[in-house]
CSV table of C-alpha atoms in Angstrom, one decimal:
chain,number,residue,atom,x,y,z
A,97,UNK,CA,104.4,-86.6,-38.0
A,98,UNK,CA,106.0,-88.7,-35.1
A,99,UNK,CA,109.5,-89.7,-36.6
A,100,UNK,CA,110.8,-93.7,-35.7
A,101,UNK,CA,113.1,-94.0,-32.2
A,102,UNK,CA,116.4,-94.8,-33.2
A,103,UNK,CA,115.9,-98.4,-32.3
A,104,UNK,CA,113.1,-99.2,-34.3
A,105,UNK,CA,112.9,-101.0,-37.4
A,106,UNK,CA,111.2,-99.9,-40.7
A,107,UNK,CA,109.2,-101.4,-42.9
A,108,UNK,CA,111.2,-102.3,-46.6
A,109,UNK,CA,108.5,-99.8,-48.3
A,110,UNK,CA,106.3,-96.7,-47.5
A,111,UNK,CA,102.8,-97.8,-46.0
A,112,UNK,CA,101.9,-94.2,-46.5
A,113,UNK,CA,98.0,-93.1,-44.7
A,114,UNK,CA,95.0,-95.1,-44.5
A,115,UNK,CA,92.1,-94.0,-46.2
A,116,UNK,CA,89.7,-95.5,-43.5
A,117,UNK,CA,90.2,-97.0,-39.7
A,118,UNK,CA,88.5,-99.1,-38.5
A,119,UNK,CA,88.3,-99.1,-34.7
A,120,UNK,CA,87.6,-102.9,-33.5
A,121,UNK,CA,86.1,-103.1,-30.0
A,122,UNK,CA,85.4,-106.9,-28.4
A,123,UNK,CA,83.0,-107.1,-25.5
A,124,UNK,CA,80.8,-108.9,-23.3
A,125,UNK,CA,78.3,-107.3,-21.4
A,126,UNK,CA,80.0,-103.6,-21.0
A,127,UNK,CA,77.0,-101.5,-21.6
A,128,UNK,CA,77.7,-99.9,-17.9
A,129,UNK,CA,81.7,-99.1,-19.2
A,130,UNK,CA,81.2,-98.8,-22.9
A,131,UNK,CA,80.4,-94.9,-23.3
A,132,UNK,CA,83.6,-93.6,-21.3
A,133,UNK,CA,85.4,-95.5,-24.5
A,134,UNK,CA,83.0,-94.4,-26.8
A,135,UNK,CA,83.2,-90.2,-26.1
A,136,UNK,CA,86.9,-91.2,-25.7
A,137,UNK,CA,86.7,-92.1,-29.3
A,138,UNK,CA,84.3,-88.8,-30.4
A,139,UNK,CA,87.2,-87.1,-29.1
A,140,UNK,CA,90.2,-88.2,-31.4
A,141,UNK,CA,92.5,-85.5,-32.8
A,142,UNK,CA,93.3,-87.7,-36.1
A,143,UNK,CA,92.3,-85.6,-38.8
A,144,UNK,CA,91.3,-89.1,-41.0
A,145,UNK,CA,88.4,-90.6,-41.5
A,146,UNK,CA,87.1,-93.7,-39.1
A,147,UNK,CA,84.7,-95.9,-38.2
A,148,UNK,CA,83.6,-97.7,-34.9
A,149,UNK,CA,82.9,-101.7,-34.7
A,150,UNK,CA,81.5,-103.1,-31.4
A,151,UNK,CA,82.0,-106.6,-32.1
A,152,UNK,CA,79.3,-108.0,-29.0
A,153,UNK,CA,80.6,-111.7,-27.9
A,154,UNK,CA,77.0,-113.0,-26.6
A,155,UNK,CA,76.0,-109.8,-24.0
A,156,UNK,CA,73.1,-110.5,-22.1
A,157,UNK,CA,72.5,-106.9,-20.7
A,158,UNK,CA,70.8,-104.9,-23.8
A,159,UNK,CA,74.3,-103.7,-25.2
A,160,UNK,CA,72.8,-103.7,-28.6
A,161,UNK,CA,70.0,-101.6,-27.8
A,162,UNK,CA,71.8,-99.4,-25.6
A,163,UNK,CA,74.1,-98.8,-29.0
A,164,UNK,CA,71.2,-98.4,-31.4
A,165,UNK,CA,70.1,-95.0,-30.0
A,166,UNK,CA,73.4,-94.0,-28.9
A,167,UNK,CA,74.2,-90.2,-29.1
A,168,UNK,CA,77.7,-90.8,-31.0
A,169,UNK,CA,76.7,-93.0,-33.4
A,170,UNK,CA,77.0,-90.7,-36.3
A,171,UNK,CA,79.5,-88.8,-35.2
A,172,UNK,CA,81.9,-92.1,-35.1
A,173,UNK,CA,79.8,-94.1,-37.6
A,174,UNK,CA,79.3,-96.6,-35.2
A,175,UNK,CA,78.3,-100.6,-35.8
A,176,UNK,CA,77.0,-103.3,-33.9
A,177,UNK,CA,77.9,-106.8,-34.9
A,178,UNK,CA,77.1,-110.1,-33.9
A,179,UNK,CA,79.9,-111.8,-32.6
A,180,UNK,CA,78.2,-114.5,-30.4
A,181,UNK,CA,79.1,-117.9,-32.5
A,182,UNK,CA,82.2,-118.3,-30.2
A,183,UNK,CA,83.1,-117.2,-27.1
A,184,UNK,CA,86.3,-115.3,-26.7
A,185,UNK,CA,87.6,-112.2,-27.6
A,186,UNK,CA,89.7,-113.5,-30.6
A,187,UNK,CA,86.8,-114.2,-32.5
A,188,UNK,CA,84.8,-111.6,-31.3
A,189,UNK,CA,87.8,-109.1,-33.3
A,190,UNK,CA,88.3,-111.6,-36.3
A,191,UNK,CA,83.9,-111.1,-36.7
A,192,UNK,CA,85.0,-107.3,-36.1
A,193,UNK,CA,87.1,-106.9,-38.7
A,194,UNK,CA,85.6,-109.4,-41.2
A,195,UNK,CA,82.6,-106.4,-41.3
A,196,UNK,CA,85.6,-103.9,-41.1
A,197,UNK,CA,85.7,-101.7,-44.1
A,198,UNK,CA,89.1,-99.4,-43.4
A,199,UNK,CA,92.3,-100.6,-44.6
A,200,UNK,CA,93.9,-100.6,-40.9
A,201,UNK,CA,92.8,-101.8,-38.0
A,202,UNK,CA,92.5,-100.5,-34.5
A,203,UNK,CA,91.8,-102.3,-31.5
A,204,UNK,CA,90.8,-101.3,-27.7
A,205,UNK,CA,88.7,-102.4,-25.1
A,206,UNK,CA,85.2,-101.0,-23.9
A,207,UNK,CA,86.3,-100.9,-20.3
A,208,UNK,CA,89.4,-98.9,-20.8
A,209,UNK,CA,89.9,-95.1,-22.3
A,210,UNK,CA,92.0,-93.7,-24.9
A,211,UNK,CA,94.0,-90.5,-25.1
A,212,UNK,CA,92.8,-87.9,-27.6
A,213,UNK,CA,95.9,-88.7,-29.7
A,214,UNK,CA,96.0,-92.4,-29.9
A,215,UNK,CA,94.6,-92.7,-33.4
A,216,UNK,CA,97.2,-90.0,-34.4
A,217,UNK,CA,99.8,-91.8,-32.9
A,218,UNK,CA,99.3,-95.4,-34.0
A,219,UNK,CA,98.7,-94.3,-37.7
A,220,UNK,CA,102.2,-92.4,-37.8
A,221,UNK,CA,103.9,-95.2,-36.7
A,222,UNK,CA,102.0,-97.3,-39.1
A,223,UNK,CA,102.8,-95.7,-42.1
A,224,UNK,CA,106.5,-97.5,-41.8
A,225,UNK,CA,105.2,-100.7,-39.8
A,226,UNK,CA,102.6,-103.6,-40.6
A,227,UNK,CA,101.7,-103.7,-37.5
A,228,UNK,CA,102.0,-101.2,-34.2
A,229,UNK,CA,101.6,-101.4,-30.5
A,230,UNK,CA,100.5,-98.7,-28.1
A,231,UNK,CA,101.1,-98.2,-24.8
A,232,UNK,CA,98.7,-98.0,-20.9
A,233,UNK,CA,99.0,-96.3,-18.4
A,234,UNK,CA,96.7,-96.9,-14.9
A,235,UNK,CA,97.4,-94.1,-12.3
A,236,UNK,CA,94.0,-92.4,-14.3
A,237,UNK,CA,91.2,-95.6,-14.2
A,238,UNK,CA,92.6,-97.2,-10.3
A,239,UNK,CA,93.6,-96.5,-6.9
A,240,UNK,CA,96.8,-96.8,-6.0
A,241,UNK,CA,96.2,-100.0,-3.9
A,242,UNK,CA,95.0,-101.9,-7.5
A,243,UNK,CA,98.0,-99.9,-9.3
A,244,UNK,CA,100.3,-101.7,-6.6
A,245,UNK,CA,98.9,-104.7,-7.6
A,246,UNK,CA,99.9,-104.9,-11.5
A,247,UNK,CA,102.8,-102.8,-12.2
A,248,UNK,CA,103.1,-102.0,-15.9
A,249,UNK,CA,105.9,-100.8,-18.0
A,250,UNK,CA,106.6,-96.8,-19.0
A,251,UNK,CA,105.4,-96.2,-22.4
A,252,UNK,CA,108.4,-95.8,-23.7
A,253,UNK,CA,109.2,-99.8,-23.1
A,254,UNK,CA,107.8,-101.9,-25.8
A,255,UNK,CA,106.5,-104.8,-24.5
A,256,UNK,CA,107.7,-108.2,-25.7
A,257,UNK,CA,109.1,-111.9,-24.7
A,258,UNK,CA,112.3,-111.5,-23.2
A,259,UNK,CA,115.4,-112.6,-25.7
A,260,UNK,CA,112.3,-112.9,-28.3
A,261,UNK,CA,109.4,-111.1,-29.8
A,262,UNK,CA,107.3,-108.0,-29.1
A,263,UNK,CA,104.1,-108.9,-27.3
A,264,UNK,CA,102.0,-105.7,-27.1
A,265,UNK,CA,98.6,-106.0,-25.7
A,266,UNK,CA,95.5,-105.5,-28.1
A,267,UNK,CA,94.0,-103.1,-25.7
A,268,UNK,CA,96.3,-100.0,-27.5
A,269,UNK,CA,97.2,-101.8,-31.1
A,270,UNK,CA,96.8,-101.5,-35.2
A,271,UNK,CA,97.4,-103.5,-37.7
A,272,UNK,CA,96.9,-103.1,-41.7
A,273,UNK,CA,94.2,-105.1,-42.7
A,274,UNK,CA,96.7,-106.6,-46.0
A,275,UNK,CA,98.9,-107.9,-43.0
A,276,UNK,CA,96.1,-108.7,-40.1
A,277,UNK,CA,94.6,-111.1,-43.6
A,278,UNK,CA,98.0,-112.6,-44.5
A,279,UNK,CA,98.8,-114.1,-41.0
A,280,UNK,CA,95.0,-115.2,-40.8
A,281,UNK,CA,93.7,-112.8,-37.7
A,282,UNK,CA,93.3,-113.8,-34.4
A,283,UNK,CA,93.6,-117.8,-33.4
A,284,UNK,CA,90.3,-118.7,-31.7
A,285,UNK,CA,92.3,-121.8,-30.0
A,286,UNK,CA,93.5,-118.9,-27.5
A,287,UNK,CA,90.6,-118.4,-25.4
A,288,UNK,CA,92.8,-118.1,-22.3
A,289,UNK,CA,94.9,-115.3,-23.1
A,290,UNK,CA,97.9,-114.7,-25.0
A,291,UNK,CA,96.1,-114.3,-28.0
A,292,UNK,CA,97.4,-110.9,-28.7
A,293,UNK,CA,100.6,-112.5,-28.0
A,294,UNK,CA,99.8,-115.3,-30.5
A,295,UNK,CA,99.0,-112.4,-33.4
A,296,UNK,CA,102.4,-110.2,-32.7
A,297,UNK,CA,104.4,-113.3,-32.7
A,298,UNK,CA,102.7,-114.6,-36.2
A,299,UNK,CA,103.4,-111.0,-37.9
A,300,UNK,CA,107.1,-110.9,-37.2
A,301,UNK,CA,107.5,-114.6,-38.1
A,302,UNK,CA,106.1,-113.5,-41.6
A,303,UNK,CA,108.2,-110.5,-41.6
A,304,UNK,CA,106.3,-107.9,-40.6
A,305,UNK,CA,107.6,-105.2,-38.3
A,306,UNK,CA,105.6,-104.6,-35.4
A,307,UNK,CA,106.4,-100.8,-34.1
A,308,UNK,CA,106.1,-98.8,-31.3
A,309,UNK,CA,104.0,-96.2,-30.3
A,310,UNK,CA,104.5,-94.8,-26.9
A,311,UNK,CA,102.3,-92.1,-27.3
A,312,UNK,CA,99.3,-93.5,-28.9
A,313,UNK,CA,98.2,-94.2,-24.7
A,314,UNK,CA,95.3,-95.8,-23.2
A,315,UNK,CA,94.0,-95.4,-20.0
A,316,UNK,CA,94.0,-99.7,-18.7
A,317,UNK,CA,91.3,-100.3,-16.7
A,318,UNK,CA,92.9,-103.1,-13.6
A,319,UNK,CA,91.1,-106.1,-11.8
A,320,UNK,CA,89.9,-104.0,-8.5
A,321,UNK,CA,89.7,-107.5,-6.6
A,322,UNK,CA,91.8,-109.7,-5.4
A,323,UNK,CA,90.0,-112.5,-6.8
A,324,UNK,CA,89.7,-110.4,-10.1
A,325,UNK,CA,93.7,-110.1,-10.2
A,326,UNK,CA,94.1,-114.2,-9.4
A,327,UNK,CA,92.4,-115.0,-12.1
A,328,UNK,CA,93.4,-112.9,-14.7
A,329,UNK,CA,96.6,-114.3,-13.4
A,330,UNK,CA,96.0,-117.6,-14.0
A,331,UNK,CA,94.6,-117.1,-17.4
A,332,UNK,CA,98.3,-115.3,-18.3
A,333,UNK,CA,100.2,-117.8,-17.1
A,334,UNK,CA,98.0,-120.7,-18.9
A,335,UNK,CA,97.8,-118.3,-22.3
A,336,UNK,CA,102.0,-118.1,-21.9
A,337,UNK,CA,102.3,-121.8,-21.6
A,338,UNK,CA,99.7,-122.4,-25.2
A,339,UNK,CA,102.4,-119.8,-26.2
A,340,UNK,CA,105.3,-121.9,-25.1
A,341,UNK,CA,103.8,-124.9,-26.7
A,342,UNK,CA,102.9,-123.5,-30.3
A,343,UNK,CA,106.8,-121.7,-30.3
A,344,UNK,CA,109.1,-123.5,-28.7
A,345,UNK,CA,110.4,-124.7,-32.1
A,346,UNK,CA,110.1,-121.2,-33.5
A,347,UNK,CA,112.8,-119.8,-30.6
A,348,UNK,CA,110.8,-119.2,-28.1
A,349,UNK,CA,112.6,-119.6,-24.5
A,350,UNK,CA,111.0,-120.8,-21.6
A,351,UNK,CA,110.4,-118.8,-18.4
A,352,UNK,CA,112.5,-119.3,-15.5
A,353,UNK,CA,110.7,-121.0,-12.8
């Protein structure tokens, strides 16, 4: 079992093993990205017991039939649900886990692809944290022009509002379902960004602790446009500011201009 880094904080009691994950995925129309996620998944070294959740956010290009006849299905016991009353990837994962049936919860993206041991990885750390964050890497999924584009931090770096909180990015997270309950899931109100932010911030306020794992790793797929980049941009930078607004009073510090 991975042991803590010296810097990290543990939880005040054992959280011991899961007896189910469940693996949350939100998406919109990925059916032509999905399966690279999905064999990714097939291909886990955790010796436990999980399940597989597409939660589909209104797709418009047969994602739902594509899954009902997929090759893995019983090998990862995967499960469609609809998850089209809002749009938005929050409540596309709060009608994922809602259907959940494991005790912790993993989430990733369909675009992206993770390591063999990320389930391994994520679970160790979670047996002394509510809450864990993973770690991307994108030298595997981009060209180096699109990596030059959105530099990312070494997996050893957690990632997290300076002089504040961890932020770690859904795309490589788990949470226990007790905890992901008590601070009420996902906040629909972020539907431009930040709401992974939004959840991290929530658990620590309520005294979780939110650990890192850097080698539960995912393979981040990147914006290969210019135009793709700008606007992912611009929905950061208005998620931070709903951030800003809601925390502010919490100790929260505002960016430098």
């Amino acid at each position: 079992m991975v042991g803590p880094p010296p810097a990290e904080r543990r939880s005040r009691r054992d959280l011991g093993v899961p007896s189910l994950v469940s693996v949350v995925i939100p998406v919109r129309n990925g059916v032509d990205v999905i399966d690279e996620q999905l064999s990714a998944l097939a291909n886990q070294d955790y010796l436990g017991p999980f399940e597989v959740i597409v939660a589909d956010n209104g797709s418009t290009d047969s994602l739902r039939g594509h899954l009902d006849d997929h090759p893995l299905a019983d090998r990862i016991r995967l499960r469609w649900v609809d998850a089209s009353g809002f749009p938005g990837a929050a409540y596309a994962r709060n009608e994922g886990v809602r259907v959940a049936a494991g005790d912790f919860i993993a989430f990733c993206d369909a675009d992206d692809r993770v390591y063999p041991e990320w389930l391994r990885e994520l679970t160790a750390v979670a047996a002394y944290s509510e809450a864990v964050g993973g770690a991307v890497e994108t030298h595997s999924l981009n060209s180096r022009l699109v990596q030059s584009w959105r530099p990312m931090l070494p997996s050893e770096t957690p990632y997290e509002i300076p002089g504040y909180l961890r932020v770690p990015p859904t795309c490589s997270f788990g949470i226990w379902r007790q905890m992901f309950d008590k601070v009420g899931g996902f906040d629909t109100s972020y539907n431009r960004g930040a709401e992974d932010a939004d959840l991290a911030i929530r658990i620590q306020l309520a005294g979780g602790v939110l650990g890192h794992a850097p080698k539960a790793l995912v393979a981040y797929r990147l914006r290969d446009t210019l135009r793709g980049i700008w606007s992912q941009s611009v929905m950061c930078g208005e998620g931070h500011a709903h951030l800003y607004s809601d925390y502010r009073h919490y100790g929260m510090p505002r960016d430098k201009w």
